[in-house]
Coordinates of C-alpha atoms in Angstrom, one line a residue:
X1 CA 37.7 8.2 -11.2
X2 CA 36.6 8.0 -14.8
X3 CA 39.7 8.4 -17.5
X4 CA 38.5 11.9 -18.6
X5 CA 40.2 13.4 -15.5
X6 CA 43.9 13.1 -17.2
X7 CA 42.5 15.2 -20.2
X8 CA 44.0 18.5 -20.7
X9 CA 46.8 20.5 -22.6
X10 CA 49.4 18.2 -23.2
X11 CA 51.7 19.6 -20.1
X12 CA 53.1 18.2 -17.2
X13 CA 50.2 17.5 -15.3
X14 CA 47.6 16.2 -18.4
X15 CA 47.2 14.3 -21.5
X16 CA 46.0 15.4 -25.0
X17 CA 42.3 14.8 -25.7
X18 CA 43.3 12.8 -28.8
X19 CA 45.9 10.4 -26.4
X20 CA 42.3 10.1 -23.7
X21 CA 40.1 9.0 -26.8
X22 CA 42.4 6.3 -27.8
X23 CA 42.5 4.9 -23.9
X24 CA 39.0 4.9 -24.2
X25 CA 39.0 2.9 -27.5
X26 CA 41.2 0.7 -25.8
X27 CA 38.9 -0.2 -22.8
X28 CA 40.3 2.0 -20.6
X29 CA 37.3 4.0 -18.6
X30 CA 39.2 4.9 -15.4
X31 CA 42.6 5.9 -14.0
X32 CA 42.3 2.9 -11.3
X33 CA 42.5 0.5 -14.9
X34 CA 45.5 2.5 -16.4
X35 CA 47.6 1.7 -12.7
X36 CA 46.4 -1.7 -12.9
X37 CA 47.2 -3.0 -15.9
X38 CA 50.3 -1.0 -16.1
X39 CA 52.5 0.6 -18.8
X40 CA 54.0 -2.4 -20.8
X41 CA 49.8 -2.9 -21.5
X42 CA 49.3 0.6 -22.4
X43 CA 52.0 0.9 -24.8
X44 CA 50.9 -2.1 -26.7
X45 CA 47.1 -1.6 -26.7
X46 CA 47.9 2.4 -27.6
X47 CA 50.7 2.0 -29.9
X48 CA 52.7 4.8 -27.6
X49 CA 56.5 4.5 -26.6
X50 CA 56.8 3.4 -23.0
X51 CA 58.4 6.7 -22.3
X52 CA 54.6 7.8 -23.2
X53 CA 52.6 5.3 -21.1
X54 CA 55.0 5.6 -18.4
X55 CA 53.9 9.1 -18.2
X56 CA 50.5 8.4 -18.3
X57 CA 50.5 5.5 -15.6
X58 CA 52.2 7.9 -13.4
X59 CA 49.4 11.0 -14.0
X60 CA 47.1 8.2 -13.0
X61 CA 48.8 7.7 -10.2
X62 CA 49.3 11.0 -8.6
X63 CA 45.6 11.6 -9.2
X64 CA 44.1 8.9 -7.4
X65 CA 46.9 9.1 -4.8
X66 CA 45.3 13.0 -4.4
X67 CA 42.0 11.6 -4.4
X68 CA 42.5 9.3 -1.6
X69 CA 44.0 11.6 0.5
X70 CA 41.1 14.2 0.3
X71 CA 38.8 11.6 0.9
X72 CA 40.6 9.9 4.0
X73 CA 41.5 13.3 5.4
X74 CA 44.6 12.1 6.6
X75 CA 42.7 9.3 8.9
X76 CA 43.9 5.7 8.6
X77 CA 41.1 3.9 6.7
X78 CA 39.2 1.3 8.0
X79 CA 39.9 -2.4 7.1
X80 CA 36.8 -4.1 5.9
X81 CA 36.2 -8.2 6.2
X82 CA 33.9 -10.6 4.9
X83 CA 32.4 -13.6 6.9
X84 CA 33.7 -16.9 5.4
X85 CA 30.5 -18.8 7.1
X86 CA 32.3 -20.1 10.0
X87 CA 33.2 -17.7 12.8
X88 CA 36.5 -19.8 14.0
X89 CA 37.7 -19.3 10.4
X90 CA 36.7 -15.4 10.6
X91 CA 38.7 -15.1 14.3
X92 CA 41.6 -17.3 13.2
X93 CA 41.8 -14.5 9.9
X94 CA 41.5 -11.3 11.8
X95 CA 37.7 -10.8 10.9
X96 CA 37.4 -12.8 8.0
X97 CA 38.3 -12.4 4.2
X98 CA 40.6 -9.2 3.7
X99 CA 39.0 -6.4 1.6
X100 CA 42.1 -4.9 -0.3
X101 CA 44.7 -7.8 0.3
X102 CA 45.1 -11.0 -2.0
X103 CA 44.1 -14.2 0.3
X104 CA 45.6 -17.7 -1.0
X105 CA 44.2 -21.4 0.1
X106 CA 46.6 -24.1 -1.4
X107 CA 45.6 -27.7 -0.4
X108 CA 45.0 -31.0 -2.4
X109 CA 42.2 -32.0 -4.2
X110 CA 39.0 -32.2 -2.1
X111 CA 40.5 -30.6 1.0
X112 CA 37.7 -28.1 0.9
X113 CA 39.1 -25.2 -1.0
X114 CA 36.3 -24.7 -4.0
X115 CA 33.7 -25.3 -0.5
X116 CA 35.1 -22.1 0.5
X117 CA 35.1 -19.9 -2.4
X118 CA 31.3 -20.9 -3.5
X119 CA 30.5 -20.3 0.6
X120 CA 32.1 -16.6 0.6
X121 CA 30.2 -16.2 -2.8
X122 CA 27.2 -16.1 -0.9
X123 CA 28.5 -14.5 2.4
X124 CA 30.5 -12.1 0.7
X125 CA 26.6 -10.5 -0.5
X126 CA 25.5 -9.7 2.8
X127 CA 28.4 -9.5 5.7
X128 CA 27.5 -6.5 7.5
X129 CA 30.7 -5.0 8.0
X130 CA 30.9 -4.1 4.4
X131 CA 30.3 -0.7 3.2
X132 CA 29.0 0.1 -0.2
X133 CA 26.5 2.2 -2.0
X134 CA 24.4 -0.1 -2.8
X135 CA 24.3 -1.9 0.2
X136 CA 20.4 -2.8 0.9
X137 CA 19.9 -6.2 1.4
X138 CA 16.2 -6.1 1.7
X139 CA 15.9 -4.3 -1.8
X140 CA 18.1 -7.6 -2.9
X141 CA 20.8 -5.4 -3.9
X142 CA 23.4 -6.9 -2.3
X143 CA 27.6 -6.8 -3.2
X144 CA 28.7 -8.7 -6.4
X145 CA 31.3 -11.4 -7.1
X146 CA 33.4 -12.5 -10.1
X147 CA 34.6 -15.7 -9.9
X148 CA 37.1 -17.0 -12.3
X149 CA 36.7 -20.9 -12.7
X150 CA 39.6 -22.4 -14.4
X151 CA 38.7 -26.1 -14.1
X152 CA 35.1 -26.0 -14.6
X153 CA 34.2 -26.2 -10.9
X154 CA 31.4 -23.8 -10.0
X155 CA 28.0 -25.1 -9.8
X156 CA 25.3 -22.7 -9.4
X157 CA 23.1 -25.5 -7.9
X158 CA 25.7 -25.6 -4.8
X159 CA 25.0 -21.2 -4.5
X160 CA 21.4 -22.3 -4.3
X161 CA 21.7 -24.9 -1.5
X162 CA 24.2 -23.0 0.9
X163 CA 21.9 -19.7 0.5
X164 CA 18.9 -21.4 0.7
X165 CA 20.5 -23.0 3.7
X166 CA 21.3 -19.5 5.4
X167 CA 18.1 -17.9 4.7
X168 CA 18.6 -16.3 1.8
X169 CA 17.1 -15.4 -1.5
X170 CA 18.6 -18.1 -3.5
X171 CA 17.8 -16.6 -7.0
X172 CA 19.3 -13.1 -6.2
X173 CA 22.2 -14.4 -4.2
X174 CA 23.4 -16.6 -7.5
X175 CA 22.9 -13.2 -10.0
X176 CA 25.2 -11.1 -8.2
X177 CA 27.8 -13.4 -9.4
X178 CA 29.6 -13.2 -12.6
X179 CA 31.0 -16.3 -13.6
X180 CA 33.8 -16.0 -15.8
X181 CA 35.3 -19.6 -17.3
X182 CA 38.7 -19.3 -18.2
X183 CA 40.6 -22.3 -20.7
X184 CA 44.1 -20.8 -21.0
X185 CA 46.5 -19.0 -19.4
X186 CA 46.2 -16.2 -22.5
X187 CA 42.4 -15.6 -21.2
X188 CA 43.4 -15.6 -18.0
X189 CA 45.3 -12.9 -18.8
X190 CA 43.3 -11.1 -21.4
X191 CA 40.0 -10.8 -18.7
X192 CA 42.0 -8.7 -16.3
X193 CA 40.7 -5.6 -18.6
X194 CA 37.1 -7.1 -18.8
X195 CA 37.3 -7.0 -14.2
X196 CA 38.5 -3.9 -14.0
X197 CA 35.6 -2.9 -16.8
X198 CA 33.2 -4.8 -14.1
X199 CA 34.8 -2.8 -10.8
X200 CA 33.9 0.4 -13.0
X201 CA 30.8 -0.4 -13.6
X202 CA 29.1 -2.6 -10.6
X203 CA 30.8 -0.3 -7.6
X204 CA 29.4 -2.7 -5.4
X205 CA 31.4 -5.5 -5.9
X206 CA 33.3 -6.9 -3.2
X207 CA 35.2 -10.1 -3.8
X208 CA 37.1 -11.8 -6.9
X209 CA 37.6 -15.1 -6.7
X210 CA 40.1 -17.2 -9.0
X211 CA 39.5 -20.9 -8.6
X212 CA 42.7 -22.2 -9.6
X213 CA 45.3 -19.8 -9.8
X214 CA 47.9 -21.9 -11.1
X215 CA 46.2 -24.8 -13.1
X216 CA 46.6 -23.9 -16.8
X217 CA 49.4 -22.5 -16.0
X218 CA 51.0 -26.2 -14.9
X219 CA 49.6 -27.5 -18.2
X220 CA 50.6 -25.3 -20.8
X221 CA 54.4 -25.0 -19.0
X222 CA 55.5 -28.5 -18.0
X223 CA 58.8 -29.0 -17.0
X224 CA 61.7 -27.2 -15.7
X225 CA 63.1 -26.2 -19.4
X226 CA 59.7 -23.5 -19.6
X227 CA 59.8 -23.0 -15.7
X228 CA 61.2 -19.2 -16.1
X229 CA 59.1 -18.3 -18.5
X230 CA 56.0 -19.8 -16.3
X231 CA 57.3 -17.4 -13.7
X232 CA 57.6 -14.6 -14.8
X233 CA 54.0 -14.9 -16.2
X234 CA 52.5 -15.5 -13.0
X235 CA 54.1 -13.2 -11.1
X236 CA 52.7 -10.4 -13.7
X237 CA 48.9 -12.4 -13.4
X238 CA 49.0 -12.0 -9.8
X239 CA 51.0 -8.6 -8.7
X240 CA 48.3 -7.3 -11.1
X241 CA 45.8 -9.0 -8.9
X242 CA 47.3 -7.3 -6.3
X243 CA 46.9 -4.2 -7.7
X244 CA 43.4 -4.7 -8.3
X245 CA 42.4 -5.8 -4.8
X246 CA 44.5 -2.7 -3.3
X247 CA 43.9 -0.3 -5.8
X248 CA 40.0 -1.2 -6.0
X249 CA 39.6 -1.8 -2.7
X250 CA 37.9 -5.4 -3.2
X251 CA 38.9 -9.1 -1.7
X252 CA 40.6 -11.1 -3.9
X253 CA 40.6 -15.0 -2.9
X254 CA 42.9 -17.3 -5.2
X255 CA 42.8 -21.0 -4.3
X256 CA 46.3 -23.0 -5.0
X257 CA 47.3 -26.3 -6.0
X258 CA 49.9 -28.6 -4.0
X259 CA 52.9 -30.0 -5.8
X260 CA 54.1 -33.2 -5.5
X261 CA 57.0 -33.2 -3.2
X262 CA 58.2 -36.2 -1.2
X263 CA 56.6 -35.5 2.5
X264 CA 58.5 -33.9 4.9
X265 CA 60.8 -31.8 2.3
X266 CA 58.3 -28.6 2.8
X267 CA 55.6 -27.9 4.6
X268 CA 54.6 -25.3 2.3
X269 CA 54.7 -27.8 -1.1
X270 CA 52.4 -25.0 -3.0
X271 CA 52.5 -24.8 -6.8
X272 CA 54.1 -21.8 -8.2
X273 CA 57.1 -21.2 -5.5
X274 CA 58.0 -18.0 -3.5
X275 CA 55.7 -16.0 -6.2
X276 CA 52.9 -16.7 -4.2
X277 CA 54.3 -15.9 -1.6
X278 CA 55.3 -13.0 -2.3
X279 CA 52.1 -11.2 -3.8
X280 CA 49.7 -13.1 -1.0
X281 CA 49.1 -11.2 1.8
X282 CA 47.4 -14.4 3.5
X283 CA 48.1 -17.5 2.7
X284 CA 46.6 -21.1 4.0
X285 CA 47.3 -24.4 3.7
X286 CA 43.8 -26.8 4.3
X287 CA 43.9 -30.2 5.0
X288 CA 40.4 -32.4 5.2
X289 CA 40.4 -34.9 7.9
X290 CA 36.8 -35.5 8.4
X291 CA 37.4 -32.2 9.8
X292 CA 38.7 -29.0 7.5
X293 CA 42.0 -27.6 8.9
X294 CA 43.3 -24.5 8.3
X295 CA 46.9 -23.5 9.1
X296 CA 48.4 -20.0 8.6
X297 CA 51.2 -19.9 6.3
X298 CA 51.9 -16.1 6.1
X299 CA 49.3 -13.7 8.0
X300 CA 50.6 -10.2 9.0
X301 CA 47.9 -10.9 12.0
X302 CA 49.7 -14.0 13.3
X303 CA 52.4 -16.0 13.8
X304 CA 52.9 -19.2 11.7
X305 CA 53.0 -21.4 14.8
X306 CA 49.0 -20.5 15.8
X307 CA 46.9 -23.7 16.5
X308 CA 45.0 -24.8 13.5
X309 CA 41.5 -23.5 12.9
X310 CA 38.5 -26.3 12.4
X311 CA 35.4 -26.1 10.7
X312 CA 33.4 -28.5 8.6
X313 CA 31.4 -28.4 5.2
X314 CA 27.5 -28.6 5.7
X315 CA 24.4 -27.5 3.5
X316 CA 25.2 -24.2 4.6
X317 CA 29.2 -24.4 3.4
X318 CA 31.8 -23.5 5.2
X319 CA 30.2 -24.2 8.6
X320 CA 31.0 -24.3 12.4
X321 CA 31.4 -27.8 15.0
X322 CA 30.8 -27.0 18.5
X323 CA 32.8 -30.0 20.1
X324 CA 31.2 -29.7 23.3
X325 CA 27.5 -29.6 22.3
X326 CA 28.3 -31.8 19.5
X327 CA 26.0 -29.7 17.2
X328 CA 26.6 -27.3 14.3
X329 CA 26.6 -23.9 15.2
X330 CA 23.7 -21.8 13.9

């Protein structure tokens, strides 16, 4: 839905041309962008009263709200999953990763959480159940990823090994993904313009990853004295997350740091509080034990009192155990 559609006399239901120009200008190409990044950002990128972008943000609105219904036909879409690399992990989720929701994993350090997010890299390219234009696999055009690294922790030499290890072409699988190092909380921020640029213009992408949500915002507000201010950041980074993973209809994993709380006060000692909470649609807590458990936290498919789910990390990733056979599952 390309930004041109709100252009018309400057009525009710339209924009001036001159008002469409200076979205443009401002790195605004589509309506999905302008509900996104809200009116707050509008105003100041625009230089309009809010009254003004409020107006605009809701034209948006209504036209993509119109769109979607002519397109669905008054059907209940589908939900769309991709495969995390270990089918216990899929079940124990519903399917898999949620295409359209926000999906947290909060654990300490080494409990398998960056394992995971360079594992659905790759799977995310070629899970079947995904539907896209571009989806050809044997043409090598297979669905994109952005992956946010905030603590310099993706290694294209891992994408290699875990495609190579599936059976994949290792030198395709690692350009569909758009790496994206972020060093402050600011650019954090400031790249949520630059992805919904990328949604515009790669249709096929399917999953955003942010690998960690939360670290540069612990740095750069320590202590209880800047915690509000913290907050109420956050929350804006990730309800427009949200937005973006809804509104764009793409995955959006963010992985989650745990704070240090003497054991036994919470079970759910993530960094960041109820926010998380509150603009996660899944949520998981993984511990590593030779083992990596997963345990529900908040999952509109289950119950938080479901046995944990068990996988391990291989060449291949994420990976299945089969207890029984005591061999991976291939």
């Amino acid at each position: 839905n390309p930004i041109e559609t709100l252009e018309g006399d400057d009525d009710s239901t339209s924009i001036s041309l001159q008002l469409v120009k200076r979205l443009k200008d401002a790195r605004y190409h589509s309506l999905e962008s302008v509900v996104v990044l809200g009116a707050q950002q509008i105003s100041n990128d625009i230089r309009v009263g809010l009254d003004s972008s409020q107006r605009i943000c809701g034209l948006a609105s209504m036209k993509l709200i119109d769109s979607a219904r002519t397109k669905s036909a008054n059907q209940i879409p589908p939900i769309f999953h991709i495969e995390t690399g270990s089918k216990t992990l899929d079940h124990y989720l519903g399917g898999g990763i949620e295409v359209g929701a926000v999906t947290e994993f909060f654990g300490k350090s080494a409990s398998g959480k960056t394992q995971l997010c360079h594992t659905i890299s790759v799977t995310s390219q070629v899970s079947p159940r995904l539907v896209y234009s571009l989806r050809n696999i044997d043409d090598g055009k297979c669905s994109k990823v952005i992956y946010i690294d905030t603590e310099g922790a993706f290694y294209p030499h891992r994408i290699y090994q875990i495609a190579r290890a599936r059976g994949l072409k290792s030198e395709n699988i690692v350009e569909n993904i758009i790496p994206i190092n972020c060093y402050s909380v600011l650019e954090q921020e400031q790249y949520l313009k630059y992805i919904c640029e990328l949604l515009y213009t790669y249709r096929s992408i399917s999953l955003i990853i942010v690998d960690s949500i939360i670290s540069h915002f612990r740095t750069e507000y320590p202590g209880r004295s800047v915690l509000p201010e913290r907050q109420q950041r956050l929350n804006k980074y990730l309800s427009t997350l949200s937005r973006i993973a809804r509104i764009y209809k793409v995955a959006v994993v963010i992985t989650n740091q745990m704070q240090s709380i003497p054991s036994g006060y919470n079970e759910d000692n993530s960094s960041g509080g109820n926010i998380l909470s509150h603009n996660s649609t899944h949520r998981l807590r993984l511990n590593k034990s030779g083992f990596v458990y997963a345990t529900i936290i908040k999952s509109p498919y289950h119950a938080s009192n479901v046995p944990d789910a068990k996988f391990i990390i291989t060449n291949k990733g994420i990976d299945d155990l089969d207890l029984e056979l005591g061999h991976i599952v291939r």
